[in-house]
PDB file of C-alpha atoms in Angstrom:
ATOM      1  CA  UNK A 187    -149.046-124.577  53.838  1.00  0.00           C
ATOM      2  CA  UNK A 188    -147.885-121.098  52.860  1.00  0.00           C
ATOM      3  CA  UNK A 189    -145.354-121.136  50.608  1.00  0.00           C
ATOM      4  CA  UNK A 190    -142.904-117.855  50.536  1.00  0.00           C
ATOM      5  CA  UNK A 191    -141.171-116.894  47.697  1.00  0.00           C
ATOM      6  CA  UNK A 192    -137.740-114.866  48.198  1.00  0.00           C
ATOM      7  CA  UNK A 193    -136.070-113.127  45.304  1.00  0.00           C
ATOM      8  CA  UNK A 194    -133.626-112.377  43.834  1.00  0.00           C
ATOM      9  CA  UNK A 195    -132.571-116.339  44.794  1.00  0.00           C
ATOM     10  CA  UNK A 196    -128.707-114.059  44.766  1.00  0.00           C
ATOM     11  CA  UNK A 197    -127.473-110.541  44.241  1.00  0.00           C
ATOM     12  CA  UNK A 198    -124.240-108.454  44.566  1.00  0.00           C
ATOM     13  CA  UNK A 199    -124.596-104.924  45.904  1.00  0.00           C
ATOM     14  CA  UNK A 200    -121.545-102.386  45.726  1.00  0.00           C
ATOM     15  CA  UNK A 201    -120.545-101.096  49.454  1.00  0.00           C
ATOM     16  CA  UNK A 202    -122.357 -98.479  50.379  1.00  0.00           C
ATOM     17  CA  UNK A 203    -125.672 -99.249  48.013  1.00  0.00           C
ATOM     18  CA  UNK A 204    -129.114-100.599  48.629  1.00  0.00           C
ATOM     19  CA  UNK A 205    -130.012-104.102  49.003  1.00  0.00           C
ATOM     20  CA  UNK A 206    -133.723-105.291  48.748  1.00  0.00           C
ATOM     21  CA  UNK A 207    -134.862-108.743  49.095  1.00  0.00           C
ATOM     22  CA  UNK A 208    -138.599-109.593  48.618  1.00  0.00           C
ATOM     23  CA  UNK A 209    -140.467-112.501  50.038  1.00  0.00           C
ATOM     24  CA  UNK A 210    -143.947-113.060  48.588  1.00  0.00           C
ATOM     25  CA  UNK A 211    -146.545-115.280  50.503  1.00  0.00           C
ATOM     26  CA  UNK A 212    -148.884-117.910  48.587  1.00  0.00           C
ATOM     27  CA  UNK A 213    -151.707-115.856  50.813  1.00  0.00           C
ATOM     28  CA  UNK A 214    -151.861-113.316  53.563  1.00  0.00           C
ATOM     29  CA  UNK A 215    -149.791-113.734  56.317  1.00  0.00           C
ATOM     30  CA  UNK A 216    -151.317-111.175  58.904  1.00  0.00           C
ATOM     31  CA  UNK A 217    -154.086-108.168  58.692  1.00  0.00           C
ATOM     32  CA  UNK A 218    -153.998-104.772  57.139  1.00  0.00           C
ATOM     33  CA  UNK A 219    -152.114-103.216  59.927  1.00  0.00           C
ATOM     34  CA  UNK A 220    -149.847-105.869  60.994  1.00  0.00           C
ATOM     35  CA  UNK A 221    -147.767-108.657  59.383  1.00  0.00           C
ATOM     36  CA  UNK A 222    -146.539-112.011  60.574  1.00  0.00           C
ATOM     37  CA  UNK A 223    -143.580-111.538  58.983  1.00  0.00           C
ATOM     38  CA  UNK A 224    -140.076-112.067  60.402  1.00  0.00           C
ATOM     39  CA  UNK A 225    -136.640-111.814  58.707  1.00  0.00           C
ATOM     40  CA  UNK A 226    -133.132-113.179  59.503  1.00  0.00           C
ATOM     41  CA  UNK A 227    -129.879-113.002  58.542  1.00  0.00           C
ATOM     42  CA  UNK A 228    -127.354-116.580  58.469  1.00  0.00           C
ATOM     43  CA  UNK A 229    -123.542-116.549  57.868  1.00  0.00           C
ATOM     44  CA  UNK A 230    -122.134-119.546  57.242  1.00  0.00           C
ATOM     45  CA  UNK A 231    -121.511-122.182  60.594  1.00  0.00           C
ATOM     46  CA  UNK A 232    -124.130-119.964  62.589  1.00  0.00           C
ATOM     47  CA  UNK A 233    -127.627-120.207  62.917  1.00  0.00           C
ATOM     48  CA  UNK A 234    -129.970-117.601  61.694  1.00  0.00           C
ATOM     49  CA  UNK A 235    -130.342-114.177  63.365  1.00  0.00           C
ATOM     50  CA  UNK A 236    -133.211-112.548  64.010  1.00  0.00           C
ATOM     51  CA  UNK A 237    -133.569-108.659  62.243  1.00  0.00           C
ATOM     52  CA  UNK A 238    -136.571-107.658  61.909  1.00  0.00           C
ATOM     53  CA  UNK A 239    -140.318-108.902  63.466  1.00  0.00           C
ATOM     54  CA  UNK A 240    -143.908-108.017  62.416  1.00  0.00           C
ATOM     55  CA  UNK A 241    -142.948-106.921  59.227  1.00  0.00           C
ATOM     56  CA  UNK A 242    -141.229-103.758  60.252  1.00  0.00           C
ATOM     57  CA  UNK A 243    -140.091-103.424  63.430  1.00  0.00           C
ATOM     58  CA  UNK A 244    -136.399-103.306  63.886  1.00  0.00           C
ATOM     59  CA  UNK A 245    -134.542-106.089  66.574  1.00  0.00           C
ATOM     60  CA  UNK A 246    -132.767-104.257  69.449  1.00  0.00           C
ATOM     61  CA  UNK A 247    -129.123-104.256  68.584  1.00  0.00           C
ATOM     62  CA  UNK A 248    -129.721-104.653  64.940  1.00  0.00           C
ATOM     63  CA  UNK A 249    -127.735-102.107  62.825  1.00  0.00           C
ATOM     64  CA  UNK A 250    -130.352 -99.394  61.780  1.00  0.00           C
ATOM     65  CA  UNK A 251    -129.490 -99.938  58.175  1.00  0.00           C
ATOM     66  CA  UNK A 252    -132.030-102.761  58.273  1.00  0.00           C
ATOM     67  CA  UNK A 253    -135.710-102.226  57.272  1.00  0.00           C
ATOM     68  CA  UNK A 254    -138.540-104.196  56.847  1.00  0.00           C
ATOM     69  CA  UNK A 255    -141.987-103.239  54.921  1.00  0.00           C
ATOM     70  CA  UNK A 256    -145.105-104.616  53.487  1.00  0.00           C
ATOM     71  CA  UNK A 257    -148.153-105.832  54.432  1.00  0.00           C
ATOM     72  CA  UNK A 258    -150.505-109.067  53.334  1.00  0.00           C
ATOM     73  CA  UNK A 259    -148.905-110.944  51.045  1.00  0.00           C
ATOM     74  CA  UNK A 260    -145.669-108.595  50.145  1.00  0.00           C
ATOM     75  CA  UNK A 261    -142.657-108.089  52.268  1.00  0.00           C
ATOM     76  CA  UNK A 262    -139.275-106.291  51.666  1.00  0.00           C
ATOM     77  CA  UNK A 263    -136.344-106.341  53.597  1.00  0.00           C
ATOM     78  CA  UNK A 264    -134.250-103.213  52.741  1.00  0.00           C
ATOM     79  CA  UNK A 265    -130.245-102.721  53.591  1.00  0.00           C
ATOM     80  CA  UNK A 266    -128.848 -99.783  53.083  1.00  0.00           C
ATOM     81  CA  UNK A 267    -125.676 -98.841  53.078  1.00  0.00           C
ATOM     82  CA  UNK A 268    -124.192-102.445  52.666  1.00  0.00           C
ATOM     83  CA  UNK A 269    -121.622-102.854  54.772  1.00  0.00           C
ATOM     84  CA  UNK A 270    -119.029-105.954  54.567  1.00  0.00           C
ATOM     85  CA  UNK A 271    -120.216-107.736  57.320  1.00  0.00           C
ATOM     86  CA  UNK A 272    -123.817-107.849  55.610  1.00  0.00           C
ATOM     87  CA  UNK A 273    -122.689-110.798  53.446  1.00  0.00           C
ATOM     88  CA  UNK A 274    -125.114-113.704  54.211  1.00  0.00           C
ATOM     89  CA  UNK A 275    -128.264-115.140  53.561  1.00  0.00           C
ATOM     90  CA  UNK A 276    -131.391-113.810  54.679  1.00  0.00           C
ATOM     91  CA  UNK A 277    -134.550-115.828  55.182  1.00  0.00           C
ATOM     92  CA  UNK A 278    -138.073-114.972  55.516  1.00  0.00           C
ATOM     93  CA  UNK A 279    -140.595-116.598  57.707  1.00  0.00           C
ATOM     94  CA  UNK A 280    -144.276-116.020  58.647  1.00  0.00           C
ATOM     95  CA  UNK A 281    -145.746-117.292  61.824  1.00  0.00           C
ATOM     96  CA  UNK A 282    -149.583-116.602  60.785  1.00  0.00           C
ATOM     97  CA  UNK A 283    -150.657-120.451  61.027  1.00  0.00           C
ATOM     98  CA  UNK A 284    -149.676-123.659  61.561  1.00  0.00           C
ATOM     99  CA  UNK A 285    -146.912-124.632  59.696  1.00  0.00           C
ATOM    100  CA  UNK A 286    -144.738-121.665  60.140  1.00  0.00           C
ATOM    101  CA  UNK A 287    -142.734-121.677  57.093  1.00  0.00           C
ATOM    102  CA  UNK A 288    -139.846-120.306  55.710  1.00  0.00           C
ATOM    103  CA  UNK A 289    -138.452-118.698  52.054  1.00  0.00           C
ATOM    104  CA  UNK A 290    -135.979-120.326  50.396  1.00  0.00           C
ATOM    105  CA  UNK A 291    -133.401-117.653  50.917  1.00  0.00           C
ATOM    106  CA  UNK A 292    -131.369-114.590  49.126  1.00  0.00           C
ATOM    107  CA  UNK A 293    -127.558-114.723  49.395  1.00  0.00           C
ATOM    108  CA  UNK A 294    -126.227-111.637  49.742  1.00  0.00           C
ATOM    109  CA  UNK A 295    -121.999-110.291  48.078  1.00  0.00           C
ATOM    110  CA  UNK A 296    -120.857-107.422  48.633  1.00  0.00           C
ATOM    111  CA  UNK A 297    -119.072-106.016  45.869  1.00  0.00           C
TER     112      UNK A 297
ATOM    113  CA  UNK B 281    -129.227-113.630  78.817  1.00  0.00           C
ATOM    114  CA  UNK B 282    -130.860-115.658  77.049  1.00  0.00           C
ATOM    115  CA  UNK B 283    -129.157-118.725  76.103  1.00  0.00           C
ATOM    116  CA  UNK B 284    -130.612-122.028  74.554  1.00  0.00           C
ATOM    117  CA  UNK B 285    -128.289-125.404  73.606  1.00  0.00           C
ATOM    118  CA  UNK B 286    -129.315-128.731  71.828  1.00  0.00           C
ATOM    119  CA  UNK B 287    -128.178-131.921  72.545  1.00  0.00           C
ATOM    120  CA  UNK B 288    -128.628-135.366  70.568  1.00  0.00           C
ATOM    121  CA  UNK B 289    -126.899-138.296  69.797  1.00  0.00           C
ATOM    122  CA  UNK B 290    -125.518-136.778  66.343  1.00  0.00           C
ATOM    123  CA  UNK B 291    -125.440-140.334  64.803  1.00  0.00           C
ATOM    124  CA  UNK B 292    -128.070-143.082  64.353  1.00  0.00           C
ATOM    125  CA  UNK B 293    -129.618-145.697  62.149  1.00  0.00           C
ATOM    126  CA  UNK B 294    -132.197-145.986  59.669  1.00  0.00           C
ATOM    127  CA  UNK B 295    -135.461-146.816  61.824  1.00  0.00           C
ATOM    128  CA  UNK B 296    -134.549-145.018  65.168  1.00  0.00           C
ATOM    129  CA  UNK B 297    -135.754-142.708  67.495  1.00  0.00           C
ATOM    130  CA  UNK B 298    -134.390-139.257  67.836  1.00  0.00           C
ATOM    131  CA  UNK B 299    -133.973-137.874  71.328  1.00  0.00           C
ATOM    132  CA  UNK B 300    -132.990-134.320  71.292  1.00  0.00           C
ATOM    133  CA  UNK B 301    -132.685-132.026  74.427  1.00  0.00           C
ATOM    134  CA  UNK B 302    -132.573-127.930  74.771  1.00  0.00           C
ATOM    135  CA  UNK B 303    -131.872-126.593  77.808  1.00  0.00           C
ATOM    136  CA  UNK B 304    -132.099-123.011  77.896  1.00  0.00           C
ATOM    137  CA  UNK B 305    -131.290-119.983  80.191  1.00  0.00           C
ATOM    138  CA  UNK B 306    -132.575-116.504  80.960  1.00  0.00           C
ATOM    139  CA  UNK B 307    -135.984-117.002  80.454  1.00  0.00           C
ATOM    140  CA  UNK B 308    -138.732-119.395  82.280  1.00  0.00           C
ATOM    141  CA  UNK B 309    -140.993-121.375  80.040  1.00  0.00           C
ATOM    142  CA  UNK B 310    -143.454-120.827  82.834  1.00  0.00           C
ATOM    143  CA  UNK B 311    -144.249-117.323  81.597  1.00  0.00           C
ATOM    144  CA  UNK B 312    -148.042-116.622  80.341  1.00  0.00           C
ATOM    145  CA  UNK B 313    -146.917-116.662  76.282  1.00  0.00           C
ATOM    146  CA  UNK B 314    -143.463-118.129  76.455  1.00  0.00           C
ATOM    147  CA  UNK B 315    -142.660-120.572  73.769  1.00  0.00           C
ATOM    148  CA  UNK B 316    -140.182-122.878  72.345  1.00  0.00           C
ATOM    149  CA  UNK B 317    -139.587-124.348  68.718  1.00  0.00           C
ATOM    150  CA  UNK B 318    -137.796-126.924  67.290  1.00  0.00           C
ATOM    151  CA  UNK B 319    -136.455-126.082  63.439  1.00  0.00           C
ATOM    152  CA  UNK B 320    -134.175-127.898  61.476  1.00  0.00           C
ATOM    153  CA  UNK B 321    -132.152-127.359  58.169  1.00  0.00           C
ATOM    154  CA  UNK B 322    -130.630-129.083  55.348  1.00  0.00           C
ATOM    155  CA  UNK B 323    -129.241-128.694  52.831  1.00  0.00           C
ATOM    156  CA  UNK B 324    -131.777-129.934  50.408  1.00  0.00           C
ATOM    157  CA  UNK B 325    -134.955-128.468  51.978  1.00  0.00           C
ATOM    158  CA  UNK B 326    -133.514-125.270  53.854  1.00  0.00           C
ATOM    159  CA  UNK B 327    -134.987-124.733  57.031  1.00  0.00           C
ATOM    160  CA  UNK B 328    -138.448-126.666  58.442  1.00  0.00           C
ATOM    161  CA  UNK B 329    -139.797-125.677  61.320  1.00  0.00           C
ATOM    162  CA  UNK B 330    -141.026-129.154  63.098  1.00  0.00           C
ATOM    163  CA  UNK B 331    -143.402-128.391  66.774  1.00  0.00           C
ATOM    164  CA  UNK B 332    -143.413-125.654  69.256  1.00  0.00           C
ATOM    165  CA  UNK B 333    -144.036-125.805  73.068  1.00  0.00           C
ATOM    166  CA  UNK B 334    -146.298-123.170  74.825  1.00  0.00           C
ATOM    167  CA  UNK B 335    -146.337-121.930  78.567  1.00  0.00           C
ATOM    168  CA  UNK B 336    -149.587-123.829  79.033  1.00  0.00           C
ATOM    169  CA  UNK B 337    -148.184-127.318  77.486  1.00  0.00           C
ATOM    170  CA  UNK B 338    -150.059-126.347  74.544  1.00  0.00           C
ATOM    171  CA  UNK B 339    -148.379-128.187  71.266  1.00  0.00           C
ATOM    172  CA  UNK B 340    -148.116-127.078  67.779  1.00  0.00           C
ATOM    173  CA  UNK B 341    -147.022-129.472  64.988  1.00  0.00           C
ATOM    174  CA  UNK B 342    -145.741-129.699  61.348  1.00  0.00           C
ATOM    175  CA  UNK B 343    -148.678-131.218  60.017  1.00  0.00           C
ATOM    176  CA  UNK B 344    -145.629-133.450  57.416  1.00  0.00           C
ATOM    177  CA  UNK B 345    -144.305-134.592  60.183  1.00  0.00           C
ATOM    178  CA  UNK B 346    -146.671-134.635  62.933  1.00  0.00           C
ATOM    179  CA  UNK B 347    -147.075-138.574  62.770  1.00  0.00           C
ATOM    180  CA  UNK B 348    -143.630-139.064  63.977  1.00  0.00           C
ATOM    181  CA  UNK B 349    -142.977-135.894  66.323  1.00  0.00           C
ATOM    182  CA  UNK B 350    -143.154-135.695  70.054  1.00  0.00           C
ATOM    183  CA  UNK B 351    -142.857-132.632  72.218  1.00  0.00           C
ATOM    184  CA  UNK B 352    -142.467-131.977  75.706  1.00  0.00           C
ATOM    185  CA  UNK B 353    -140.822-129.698  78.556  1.00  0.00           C
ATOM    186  CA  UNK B 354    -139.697-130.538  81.976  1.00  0.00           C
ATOM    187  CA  UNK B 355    -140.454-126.535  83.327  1.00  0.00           C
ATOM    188  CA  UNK B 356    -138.448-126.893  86.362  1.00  0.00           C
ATOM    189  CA  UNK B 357    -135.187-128.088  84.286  1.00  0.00           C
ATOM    190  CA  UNK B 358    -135.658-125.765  81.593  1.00  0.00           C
ATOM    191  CA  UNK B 359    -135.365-127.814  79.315  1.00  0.00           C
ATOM    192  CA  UNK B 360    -137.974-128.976  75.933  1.00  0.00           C
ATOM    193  CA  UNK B 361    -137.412-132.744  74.617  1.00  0.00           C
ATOM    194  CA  UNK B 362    -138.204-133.507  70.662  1.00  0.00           C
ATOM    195  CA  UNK B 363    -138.841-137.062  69.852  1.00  0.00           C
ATOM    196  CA  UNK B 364    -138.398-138.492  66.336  1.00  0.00           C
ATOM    197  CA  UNK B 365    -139.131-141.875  65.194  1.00  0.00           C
ATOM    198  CA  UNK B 366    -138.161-143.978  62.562  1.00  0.00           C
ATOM    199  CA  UNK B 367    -135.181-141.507  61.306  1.00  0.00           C
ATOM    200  CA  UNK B 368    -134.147-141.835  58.038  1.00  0.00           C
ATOM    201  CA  UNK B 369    -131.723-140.432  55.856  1.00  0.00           C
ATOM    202  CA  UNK B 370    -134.303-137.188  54.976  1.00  0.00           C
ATOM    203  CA  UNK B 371    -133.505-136.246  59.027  1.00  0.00           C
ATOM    204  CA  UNK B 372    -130.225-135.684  58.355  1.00  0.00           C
ATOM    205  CA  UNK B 373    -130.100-132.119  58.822  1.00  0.00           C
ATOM    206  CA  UNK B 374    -129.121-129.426  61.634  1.00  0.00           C
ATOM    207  CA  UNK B 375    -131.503-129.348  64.651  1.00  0.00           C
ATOM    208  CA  UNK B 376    -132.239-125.813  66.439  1.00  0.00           C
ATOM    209  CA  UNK B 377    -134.024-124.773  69.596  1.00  0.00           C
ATOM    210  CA  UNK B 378    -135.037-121.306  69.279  1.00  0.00           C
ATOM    211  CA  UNK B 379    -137.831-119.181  70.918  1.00  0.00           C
ATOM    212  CA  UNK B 380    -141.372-117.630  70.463  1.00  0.00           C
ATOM    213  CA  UNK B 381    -143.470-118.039  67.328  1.00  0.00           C
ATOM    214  CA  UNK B 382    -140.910-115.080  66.007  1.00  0.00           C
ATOM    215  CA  UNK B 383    -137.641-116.640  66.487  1.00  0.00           C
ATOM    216  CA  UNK B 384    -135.494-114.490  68.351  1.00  0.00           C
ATOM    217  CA  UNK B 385    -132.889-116.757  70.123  1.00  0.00           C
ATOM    218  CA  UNK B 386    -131.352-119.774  68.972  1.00  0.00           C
ATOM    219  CA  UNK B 387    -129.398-122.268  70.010  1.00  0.00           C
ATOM    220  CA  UNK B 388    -125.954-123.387  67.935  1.00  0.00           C
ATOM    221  CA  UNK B 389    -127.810-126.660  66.393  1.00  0.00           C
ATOM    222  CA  UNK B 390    -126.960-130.591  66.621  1.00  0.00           C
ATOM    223  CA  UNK B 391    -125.692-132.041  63.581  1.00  0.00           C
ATOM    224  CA  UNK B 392    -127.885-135.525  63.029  1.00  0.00           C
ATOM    225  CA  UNK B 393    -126.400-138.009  60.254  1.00  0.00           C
ATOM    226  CA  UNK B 394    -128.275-141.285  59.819  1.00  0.00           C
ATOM    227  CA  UNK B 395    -126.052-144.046  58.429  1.00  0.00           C
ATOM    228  CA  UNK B 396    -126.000-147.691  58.653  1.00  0.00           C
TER     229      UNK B 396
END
């Protein structure tokens, strides 16, 4: 299985600043111009929500703010400026094989 | 819009079968590409994705669990069925329907607790 590896595991952002979470994959999860990567953001009693897919493109309806990058095995999601309502957790997940598989989360505070 | 809820029996005991049901909206699982997944979280293990469902009947399985999973979709009901045997208290968790390989919709998830 691929194993992905968020970090920071936590991290408190002042309103207004940047937030980046990365998510690391035991191999490649896609090819040089394309990545299997998906992120999503959770808040507590909901299921996840869907941000960003392929690695970088943005979800319709999704705030802007949101980015995703990288390529291979390295992904970053980027928010920026925090807002309030971005406190959550944020998951990565690849779909490049069989299992899909997801990180073990970041849990976003906004200071 | 696309809508997607689970149902299940949200209790059962050590050895069962778990019968869970999505029935979705907005979108036919008849469509060349169309998908549907079954993921579940806990607390302990976070989330797990367990089988998907393709347009074609094509299945996809957690290769952990793929001894005790079952898939299947009535088209014409829109709904997908996940079978489960022999539950135990490790299947305690929340159970989603979402779908496509990229997860855009979910459903609210079905709260499973195994007890005897």
């Amino acid at each position: 299985d691929i194993v992905l590896t968020q970090s920071p595991a936590s991290l408190a952002v002042s309103l207004g600043q940047r937030a980046t979470i990365s998510c690391r994959a035991s191999q490649s999860v896609g090819t040089s111009n394309y990545g299997y990567m998906h992120w999503y953001q959770q808040k507590p009693g909901q299921p996840p929500k869907l941000l960003i897919k392929y690695a970088s493109n943005l979800v319709s309806g999704v705030p802007a703010r949101f980015s995703g990058s990288g390529s291979g095995t390295d992904f970053t999601l980027n928010i920026h400026p925090v807002e309030e309502e971005d406190t959550a957790t944020y998951y990565c997940q690849h779909s490049w094989e069989i299992p899909y598989t997801f990180g073990g989360g970041t849990k976003l505070e906004i200071k | 819009q696309v809508t997607l809820k689970e149902s299940g029996p949200g209790i059962l005991q050590p050895s069962q079968t778990l019968s869970l049901t999505c029935s979705f909206s907005g979108f036919s699982l008849s469509t060349s590409g169309m998908g549907v997944s079954w993921i579940r979280q806990t607390s302990g293990k976070g989330l797990e994705w367990l089988a998907h469902i393709y347009w074609d009947n094509d299945k996809r399985y957690n290769p952990s669990l793929k001894s005790r999973l079952t898939i299947s979709k009535d088209t014409s009901s829109n709904q997908v069925f996940l079978k489960i045997t022999s539950v135990d208290t490790a299947d305690i968790a929340t159970y989603y329907c979402t779908r496509r390989e990229y997860f855009d919709y979910w459903g609210q998830g079905t709260t499973l607790t195994v007890s005897s």
